[in-house]
Amino acid sequence: MQPNSNNMKHHIQHILFVIVASLTLSSCLGDNEDEIIYYDDAAITQFTLGNLNQYLQGKTFDGQDSTIVNTITGSDYKFTIDQINHQIYNTTPLPYGTDITKVTCTVTAKNGGVVMIQNIARDSIKVHSPNDSLDFTQPRAFTVQSNSTRNVEEYIVTINVKKQADNVFEWQQVNANNSFVGMTSIRAFEMDGRMYVVGSNELSSTIAYTDIDNGETWEQATPNINTPLPANMPENMAVANNRLYTIVNGQLISTYDGTHWQTGNATNAERLIGAYGNVIFGLTTDGNILSTSDEGKTWQTDELDAPTTLLPRRDINIVGQTLKTNTDVQRVLLIGNRDTEAYPNDKYATVWSRIIETGNNAPIYSWMHYSQAAEALYQLPRLRNITTCPYDDGLIAIGGQPLGACQTLAFSAIYFSADAGLTWKEDSRLTLPKDFVNLANTFAMTVDSKNFVWLINAETGNIWRARLSQLAEEEQQTIFRTFKK
């Protein structure tokens, strides 16, 4: 029920009468030669918070529950003022646990206008003071009146606070998909708002998909081609520009939905190993890397700074990140394992890096191999089906049974790299689901555009999703409300 507009109008008129009287009195007492200029503009031009308290639950040294009180500098959080809809809000939420029941704020009006605050019930109003302690657990209405007293405008102020503490990572299990059970290899990826899973049973491959906001209901794609999808497709595919590519009998084919396929050009690549941006990468039978940036019309042989014998031949991942210092530059990583029979003594996965620049006349850089010196710390273990994904401004990786000389236990940790794959450390924030058991090492992990990590177990068909709380998709921060005046 909205407050009575006549009552509110009476409150505002009463306050304006006091303000006008004060201005008139001050002008009479002042120098007769002083000219007072009045403006009709009524607008709030700045909103700044004072300091606030944050309350968090913790433990004392002896394990007793304790409340930790921190001071939050409110002025560090900038507020947006929407002058069209008269909404004021912070796009960066205050930290979790911030108390907004006792808030002080400084509100600036144009040309010295008068700012007033309505009570929560919106049936009374008073001139706002920066010393006022206000409850912002719900949006509050401020009224600003021009210094000419001719115009009055209302603004709704909303203070957004994080609803969850940072670094909370909780797996949610969705319906199992029995069609994944028995697959010998699988690969998961997002494409155009859908989550796709490509699975192989060693005879052929199939494609299933679901909406990324669903995960409960999966549909099977029915390719409109006569040739079965290649049995090695999970290890022979790339996703670029919302299209899935693979190689069949030396021919590049692609699809935008898993059902409708188009035939492209012939290629010398034995198989595809991934893509980043619009660049697709493949491996040749003689161990070289090929790349194309025009959907396979032309291919180039990439230069390497180390022998091809150091390239991975299995469990291959292509991941990349845009440099924070230059958005026109991307660093692409090639991560995987060398052949176990030819190189039984490897303890660590092999990692390569290449810089890609966009723009005209951009130089072409060679692939650089990361050294695997035995004394180097925090290298990525050589694990079966090692899988990496960009996440939280870094990279995450998991893997199954150890290969070669590696002694790391299967699925013992989720590893995190904050330095573009140079070092990998166990991430205490991220843990695998407690009931995740996978003896066959057949699984898929990927990250979608809403920062959810997907984990699919092809041994059981179980599917989980989880997301770091601070990476949660921003909810609509602006709450538009229409009040009767």
CSV table of C-alpha atoms in Angstrom, one decimal, residues 79-404:
chain,number,residue,atom,x,y,z
A,79,PHE,CA,27.7,4.6,-6.6
A,80,THR,CA,26.0,5.0,-10.0
A,81,ILE,CA,23.4,7.7,-10.3
A,82,ASP,CA,20.8,7.0,-13.0
A,83,GLN,CA,19.4,10.4,-13.7
A,84,ILE,CA,16.8,9.1,-16.1
A,85,ASN,CA,15.1,6.6,-13.8
A,86,HIS,CA,16.3,8.3,-10.6
A,87,GLN,CA,18.0,5.2,-9.2
A,88,ILE,CA,21.2,5.2,-7.2
A,89,TYR,CA,23.1,1.9,-6.6
A,90,ASN,CA,26.6,0.3,-6.3
A,91,THR,CA,27.5,-2.1,-9.1
A,92,THR,CA,30.3,-3.6,-6.9
A,93,PRO,CA,28.6,-5.2,-3.9
A,94,LEU,CA,29.8,-4.5,-0.4
A,95,PRO,CA,31.6,-7.5,1.2
A,96,TYR,CA,29.6,-10.3,2.7
A,97,GLY,CA,28.7,-9.6,6.3
A,98,THR,CA,28.6,-5.8,5.9
A,99,ASP,CA,26.0,-4.3,8.3
A,100,ILE,CA,23.8,-1.9,6.4
A,101,THR,CA,21.3,-1.4,9.2
A,102,LYS,CA,23.3,1.6,10.5
A,103,VAL,CA,24.6,3.5,7.5
A,104,THR,CA,25.9,7.1,7.3
A,105,CYS,CA,26.2,8.7,3.9
A,106,THR,CA,26.9,12.0,2.3
A,107,VAL,CA,24.5,13.1,-0.4
A,108,THR,CA,25.3,16.1,-2.7
A,109,ALA,CA,22.6,18.0,-4.6
A,110,LYS,CA,23.1,20.3,-7.6
A,111,ASN,CA,23.5,24.0,-7.0
A,112,GLY,CA,23.1,23.6,-3.2
A,113,GLY,CA,19.7,22.0,-3.3
A,114,VAL,CA,18.2,20.5,-0.2
A,115,VAL,CA,18.3,16.7,0.3
A,116,MET,CA,15.6,15.0,2.4
A,117,ILE,CA,15.2,11.4,3.5
A,118,GLN,CA,11.8,9.6,3.8
A,119,ASN,CA,11.3,7.0,6.5
A,120,ILE,CA,11.0,3.3,5.6
A,121,ALA,CA,7.2,3.5,5.7
A,122,ARG,CA,7.4,6.6,3.5
A,123,ASP,CA,4.9,8.5,5.5
A,124,SER,CA,7.3,11.1,6.9
A,125,ILE,CA,10.3,13.1,5.7
A,126,LYS,CA,13.1,15.1,7.2
A,127,VAL,CA,16.2,17.0,6.0
A,128,HIS,CA,19.0,14.5,5.6
A,129,SER,CA,22.2,14.9,7.6
A,130,PRO,CA,25.5,13.1,7.0
A,131,ASN,CA,25.3,12.0,10.6
A,132,ASP,CA,22.0,10.2,10.2
A,133,SER,CA,22.2,6.5,10.9
A,134,LEU,CA,20.0,4.8,8.3
A,135,ASP,CA,18.7,1.3,7.7
A,136,PHE,CA,19.3,0.3,4.1
A,137,THR,CA,18.1,-3.3,4.3
A,138,GLN,CA,15.6,-2.2,1.8
A,139,PRO,CA,15.8,0.6,-0.8
A,140,ARG,CA,15.3,4.1,0.6
A,141,ALA,CA,13.7,7.1,-0.9
A,142,PHE,CA,15.5,10.4,-1.0
A,143,THR,CA,13.9,13.7,-2.1
A,144,VAL,CA,15.9,16.6,-3.4
A,145,GLN,CA,14.5,20.1,-3.8
A,146,SER,CA,16.0,22.9,-5.9
A,147,ASN,CA,17.3,26.0,-4.0
A,148,SER,CA,14.6,28.0,-5.7
A,149,THR,CA,12.1,25.7,-4.0
A,150,ARG,CA,10.2,25.3,-7.4
A,151,ASN,CA,11.2,21.7,-8.2
A,152,VAL,CA,11.3,18.5,-6.2
A,153,GLU,CA,12.6,15.1,-7.4
A,154,GLU,CA,12.7,11.7,-5.8
A,155,TYR,CA,15.6,9.1,-6.0
A,156,ILE,CA,15.6,5.5,-4.8
A,157,VAL,CA,18.9,4.3,-3.2
A,158,THR,CA,19.8,0.6,-3.1
A,159,ILE,CA,22.9,-0.7,-1.4
A,160,ASN,CA,24.0,-4.1,-2.7
A,161,VAL,CA,25.9,-6.5,-0.4
A,162,LYS,CA,27.4,-9.9,-1.4
A,163,LYS,CA,25.0,-12.7,-0.3
A,164,GLN,CA,27.8,-15.2,0.3
A,165,ALA,CA,31.3,-15.2,1.5
A,166,ASP,CA,34.2,-15.4,-1.0
A,167,ASN,CA,35.8,-18.8,-1.9
A,168,VAL,CA,32.7,-20.9,-1.1
A,169,PHE,CA,32.7,-23.8,-3.6
A,170,GLU,CA,29.9,-26.3,-3.3
A,171,TRP,CA,29.1,-29.0,-5.7
A,172,GLN,CA,25.5,-29.5,-6.8
A,173,GLN,CA,24.7,-32.9,-8.3
A,174,VAL,CA,22.2,-33.0,-11.2
A,175,ASN,CA,20.5,-35.9,-12.8
A,176,ALA,CA,22.8,-38.7,-14.0
A,177,ASN,CA,23.0,-39.4,-17.7
A,178,ASN,CA,23.2,-43.1,-18.3
A,179,SER,CA,24.1,-42.6,-22.0
A,180,PHE,CA,27.6,-41.5,-20.8
A,181,VAL,CA,28.2,-44.8,-19.0
A,182,GLY,CA,30.7,-47.0,-20.8
A,183,MET,CA,32.3,-44.3,-22.9
A,184,THR,CA,36.0,-44.8,-23.3
A,185,SER,CA,36.7,-41.1,-23.7
A,186,ILE,CA,34.6,-37.9,-23.4
A,187,ARG,CA,35.0,-34.2,-23.8
A,188,ALA,CA,32.7,-31.4,-22.6
A,189,PHE,CA,32.4,-27.8,-23.8
A,190,GLU,CA,30.0,-24.9,-24.0
A,191,MET,CA,28.8,-23.6,-27.4
A,192,ASP,CA,26.2,-20.9,-27.9
A,193,GLY,CA,24.5,-21.3,-24.5
A,194,ARG,CA,24.5,-25.1,-24.5
A,195,MET,CA,26.7,-27.7,-22.7
A,196,TYR,CA,27.8,-30.4,-25.1
A,197,VAL,CA,29.4,-33.7,-24.4
A,198,VAL,CA,31.2,-35.7,-27.1
A,199,GLY,CA,31.7,-39.3,-26.1
A,200,SER,CA,33.3,-42.3,-27.8
A,201,ASN,CA,32.8,-46.0,-27.4
A,202,GLU,CA,35.9,-46.9,-29.5
A,203,LEU,CA,33.6,-47.6,-32.6
A,204,SER,CA,32.1,-44.2,-33.1
A,205,SER,CA,31.3,-40.9,-31.3
A,206,THR,CA,28.0,-39.4,-30.2
A,207,ILE,CA,27.0,-35.9,-29.1
A,208,ALA,CA,24.6,-35.0,-26.3
A,209,TYR,CA,23.6,-31.5,-25.2
A,210,THR,CA,21.7,-29.5,-22.6
A,211,ASP,CA,21.1,-25.9,-21.8
A,212,ILE,CA,23.8,-24.5,-19.5
A,213,ASP,CA,21.1,-23.4,-17.0
A,214,ASN,CA,19.6,-26.9,-17.0
A,215,GLY,CA,21.9,-29.9,-16.9
A,216,GLU,CA,19.0,-32.2,-15.9
A,217,THR,CA,17.6,-33.0,-19.4
A,218,TRP,CA,19.9,-34.0,-22.2
A,219,GLU,CA,19.1,-34.5,-25.9
A,220,GLN,CA,21.0,-36.6,-28.4
A,221,ALA,CA,22.2,-35.0,-31.6
A,222,THR,CA,21.5,-36.8,-34.9
A,223,PRO,CA,24.2,-35.8,-37.4
A,224,ASN,CA,22.9,-35.3,-40.9
A,225,ILE,CA,25.9,-37.0,-42.5
A,226,ASN,CA,26.3,-40.5,-43.8
A,227,THR,CA,29.7,-41.1,-42.3
A,228,PRO,CA,29.8,-41.9,-38.5
A,229,LEU,CA,31.5,-39.4,-36.4
A,230,PRO,CA,35.1,-40.5,-35.8
A,231,ALA,CA,35.8,-42.8,-32.9
A,232,ASN,CA,38.6,-40.5,-31.8
A,233,MET,CA,36.5,-37.4,-31.8
A,234,PRO,CA,37.0,-36.5,-28.1
A,235,GLU,CA,40.7,-36.3,-29.0
A,236,ASN,CA,40.1,-34.8,-32.5
A,237,MET,CA,38.0,-31.7,-32.1
A,238,ALA,CA,38.1,-28.0,-31.6
A,239,VAL,CA,35.5,-25.3,-30.8
A,240,ALA,CA,35.9,-21.9,-32.5
A,241,ASN,CA,33.4,-19.1,-33.2
A,242,ASN,CA,30.5,-21.2,-31.8
A,243,ARG,CA,31.3,-24.1,-34.2
A,244,LEU,CA,32.5,-27.6,-33.5
A,245,TYR,CA,35.2,-28.9,-35.8
A,246,THR,CA,36.6,-32.4,-36.4
A,247,ILE,CA,38.5,-34.2,-39.1
A,248,VAL,CA,37.0,-37.2,-41.0
A,249,ASN,CA,39.1,-39.0,-43.6
A,250,GLY,CA,41.3,-36.0,-44.1
A,251,GLN,CA,38.4,-33.6,-44.4
A,252,LEU,CA,37.5,-30.8,-42.0
A,253,ILE,CA,33.8,-30.8,-41.1
A,254,SER,CA,31.9,-28.5,-38.7
A,255,THR,CA,28.6,-27.9,-37.0
A,256,TYR,CA,26.9,-25.2,-35.0
A,257,ASP,CA,24.5,-27.6,-33.1
A,258,GLY,CA,25.8,-31.2,-33.4
A,259,THR,CA,23.1,-32.1,-36.0
A,260,HIS,CA,23.7,-29.9,-39.0
A,261,TRP,CA,27.2,-30.5,-40.5
A,262,GLN,CA,29.1,-28.8,-43.3
A,263,THR,CA,32.1,-30.1,-45.2
A,264,GLY,CA,35.2,-27.9,-45.3
A,265,ASN,CA,38.6,-28.2,-46.9
A,266,ALA,CA,41.0,-31.0,-46.9
A,267,THR,CA,43.8,-30.8,-44.3
A,268,ASN,CA,47.2,-32.4,-43.7
A,269,ALA,CA,46.4,-32.4,-39.9
A,270,GLU,CA,46.1,-35.9,-38.5
A,271,ARG,CA,43.7,-34.6,-35.8
A,272,LEU,CA,42.6,-31.4,-34.2
A,273,ILE,CA,43.8,-30.6,-30.7
A,274,GLY,CA,41.8,-27.5,-29.8
A,275,ALA,CA,41.3,-23.8,-30.6
A,276,TYR,CA,41.5,-20.4,-29.0
A,277,GLY,CA,39.6,-17.5,-30.4
A,278,ASN,CA,39.4,-18.0,-34.1
A,279,VAL,CA,42.6,-20.0,-34.3
A,280,ILE,CA,42.3,-23.8,-34.7
A,281,PHE,CA,45.2,-26.1,-34.0
A,282,GLY,CA,46.0,-29.6,-35.3
A,283,LEU,CA,48.8,-32.2,-35.1
A,284,THR,CA,50.4,-33.8,-38.1
A,285,THR,CA,51.6,-37.4,-38.3
A,286,ASP,CA,55.2,-36.3,-38.2
A,287,GLY,CA,54.6,-34.4,-34.9
A,288,ASN,CA,54.2,-30.8,-36.1
A,289,ILE,CA,51.6,-28.3,-35.0
A,290,LEU,CA,49.4,-26.7,-37.7
A,291,SER,CA,47.1,-23.7,-37.2
A,292,THR,CA,44.4,-22.0,-39.2
A,293,SER,CA,42.6,-18.7,-38.6
A,294,ASP,CA,40.3,-18.9,-41.6
A,295,GLU,CA,38.2,-21.9,-40.8
A,296,GLY,CA,40.6,-24.3,-42.4
A,297,LYS,CA,41.0,-22.6,-45.8
A,298,THR,CA,44.7,-22.2,-45.2
A,299,TRP,CA,47.0,-23.8,-42.7
A,300,GLN,CA,50.5,-22.9,-41.5
A,301,THR,CA,53.1,-25.0,-39.7
A,302,ASP,CA,53.9,-23.3,-36.4
A,303,GLU,CA,57.4,-22.8,-35.3
A,304,LEU,CA,58.7,-24.4,-32.1
A,305,ASP,CA,61.7,-23.4,-29.9
A,306,ALA,CA,62.3,-27.0,-28.9
A,307,PRO,CA,62.2,-30.4,-30.6
A,308,THR,CA,58.9,-31.9,-31.6
A,309,THR,CA,59.7,-34.9,-29.3
A,310,LEU,CA,58.7,-32.6,-26.4
A,311,LEU,CA,55.2,-32.1,-27.7
A,312,PRO,CA,52.3,-33.9,-26.0
A,313,ARG,CA,50.7,-36.8,-27.9
A,314,ARG,CA,47.9,-37.6,-25.6
A,315,ASP,CA,45.5,-35.9,-23.0
A,316,ILE,CA,46.0,-32.6,-25.0
A,317,ASN,CA,44.4,-29.3,-23.9
A,318,ILE,CA,44.5,-26.0,-25.6
A,319,VAL,CA,43.6,-23.1,-23.2
A,320,GLY,CA,44.2,-19.4,-23.4
A,321,GLN,CA,43.9,-16.1,-21.6
A,322,THR,CA,43.9,-12.5,-22.7
A,323,LEU,CA,46.8,-10.5,-21.1
A,324,LYS,CA,45.6,-8.0,-18.5
A,325,THR,CA,48.2,-5.6,-19.7
A,326,ASN,CA,47.2,-5.7,-23.3
A,327,THR,CA,43.7,-6.9,-24.5
A,328,ASP,CA,45.0,-7.3,-28.0
A,329,VAL,CA,47.4,-10.1,-26.9
A,330,GLN,CA,46.5,-13.6,-25.9
A,331,ARG,CA,48.6,-16.3,-24.4
A,332,VAL,CA,47.7,-19.8,-25.6
A,333,LEU,CA,48.9,-22.9,-23.7
A,334,LEU,CA,49.3,-26.4,-25.0
A,335,ILE,CA,49.2,-28.9,-22.1
A,336,GLY,CA,49.3,-32.7,-22.2
A,337,ASN,CA,51.3,-35.9,-21.8
A,338,ARG,CA,54.0,-37.5,-24.0
A,339,ASP,CA,53.6,-41.0,-25.1
A,340,THR,CA,54.0,-43.3,-22.1
A,341,GLU,CA,55.9,-46.1,-24.0
A,342,ALA,CA,58.4,-43.8,-25.6
A,343,TYR,CA,58.9,-41.7,-22.5
A,344,PRO,CA,58.2,-43.8,-19.4
A,345,ASN,CA,60.3,-41.7,-17.0
A,346,ASP,CA,58.3,-38.4,-17.3
A,347,LYS,CA,57.0,-37.3,-14.0
A,348,TYR,CA,55.2,-34.2,-15.2
A,349,ALA,CA,52.9,-33.0,-17.9
A,350,THR,CA,54.4,-31.1,-20.8
A,351,VAL,CA,53.5,-27.4,-21.2
A,352,TRP,CA,54.0,-25.1,-24.2
A,353,SER,CA,53.1,-21.4,-24.6
A,354,ARG,CA,52.5,-19.2,-27.6
A,355,ILE,CA,51.6,-15.5,-27.9
A,356,ILE,CA,48.9,-14.5,-30.4
A,357,GLU,CA,48.4,-10.8,-31.3
A,358,THR,CA,45.4,-9.4,-33.1
A,359,GLY,CA,45.4,-6.6,-35.6
A,360,ASN,CA,47.0,-5.9,-39.0
A,361,ASN,CA,50.6,-6.9,-39.5
A,362,ALA,CA,50.7,-8.7,-36.1
A,363,PRO,CA,53.9,-10.8,-35.7
A,364,ILE,CA,53.6,-14.6,-35.6
A,365,TYR,CA,55.3,-16.0,-32.5
A,366,SER,CA,56.7,-19.5,-32.1
A,367,TRP,CA,55.7,-22.0,-29.4
A,368,MET,CA,57.9,-22.0,-26.3
A,369,HIS,CA,58.5,-25.1,-24.2
A,370,TYR,CA,58.4,-24.8,-20.4
A,371,SER,CA,61.4,-26.5,-18.9
A,372,GLN,CA,60.7,-29.6,-16.8
A,373,ALA,CA,63.9,-29.5,-14.7
A,374,ALA,CA,63.8,-32.1,-12.0
A,375,GLU,CA,64.4,-29.5,-9.3
A,376,ALA,CA,61.7,-27.2,-10.4
A,377,LEU,CA,58.9,-26.9,-7.9
A,378,TYR,CA,55.1,-27.0,-8.4
A,379,GLN,CA,55.0,-28.6,-11.8
A,380,LEU,CA,51.8,-30.2,-13.1
A,381,PRO,CA,51.8,-34.0,-12.4
A,382,ARG,CA,51.7,-36.4,-15.3
A,383,LEU,CA,48.2,-37.8,-14.8
A,384,ARG,CA,45.9,-39.8,-17.1
A,385,ASN,CA,43.4,-37.6,-18.9
A,386,ILE,CA,44.8,-34.4,-17.4
A,387,THR,CA,42.2,-31.7,-18.1
A,388,THR,CA,42.7,-27.9,-17.8
A,389,CYS,CA,40.4,-25.0,-17.9
A,390,PRO,CA,40.7,-21.2,-17.4
A,391,TYR,CA,39.1,-20.2,-14.1
A,392,ASP,CA,39.2,-17.3,-11.6
A,393,ASP,CA,41.9,-15.4,-13.6
A,394,GLY,CA,44.1,-18.5,-13.7
A,395,LEU,CA,44.0,-22.2,-14.7
A,396,ILE,CA,42.6,-25.3,-13.0
A,397,ALA,CA,43.6,-28.9,-13.7
A,398,ILE,CA,42.7,-32.4,-12.5
A,399,GLY,CA,43.7,-35.8,-13.6
A,400,GLY,CA,43.3,-39.6,-13.0
A,401,GLN,CA,45.8,-42.3,-12.5
A,402,PRO,CA,49.6,-41.4,-12.5
A,403,LEU,CA,51.5,-42.1,-15.6
A,404,GLY,CA,55.2,-43.0,-16.0
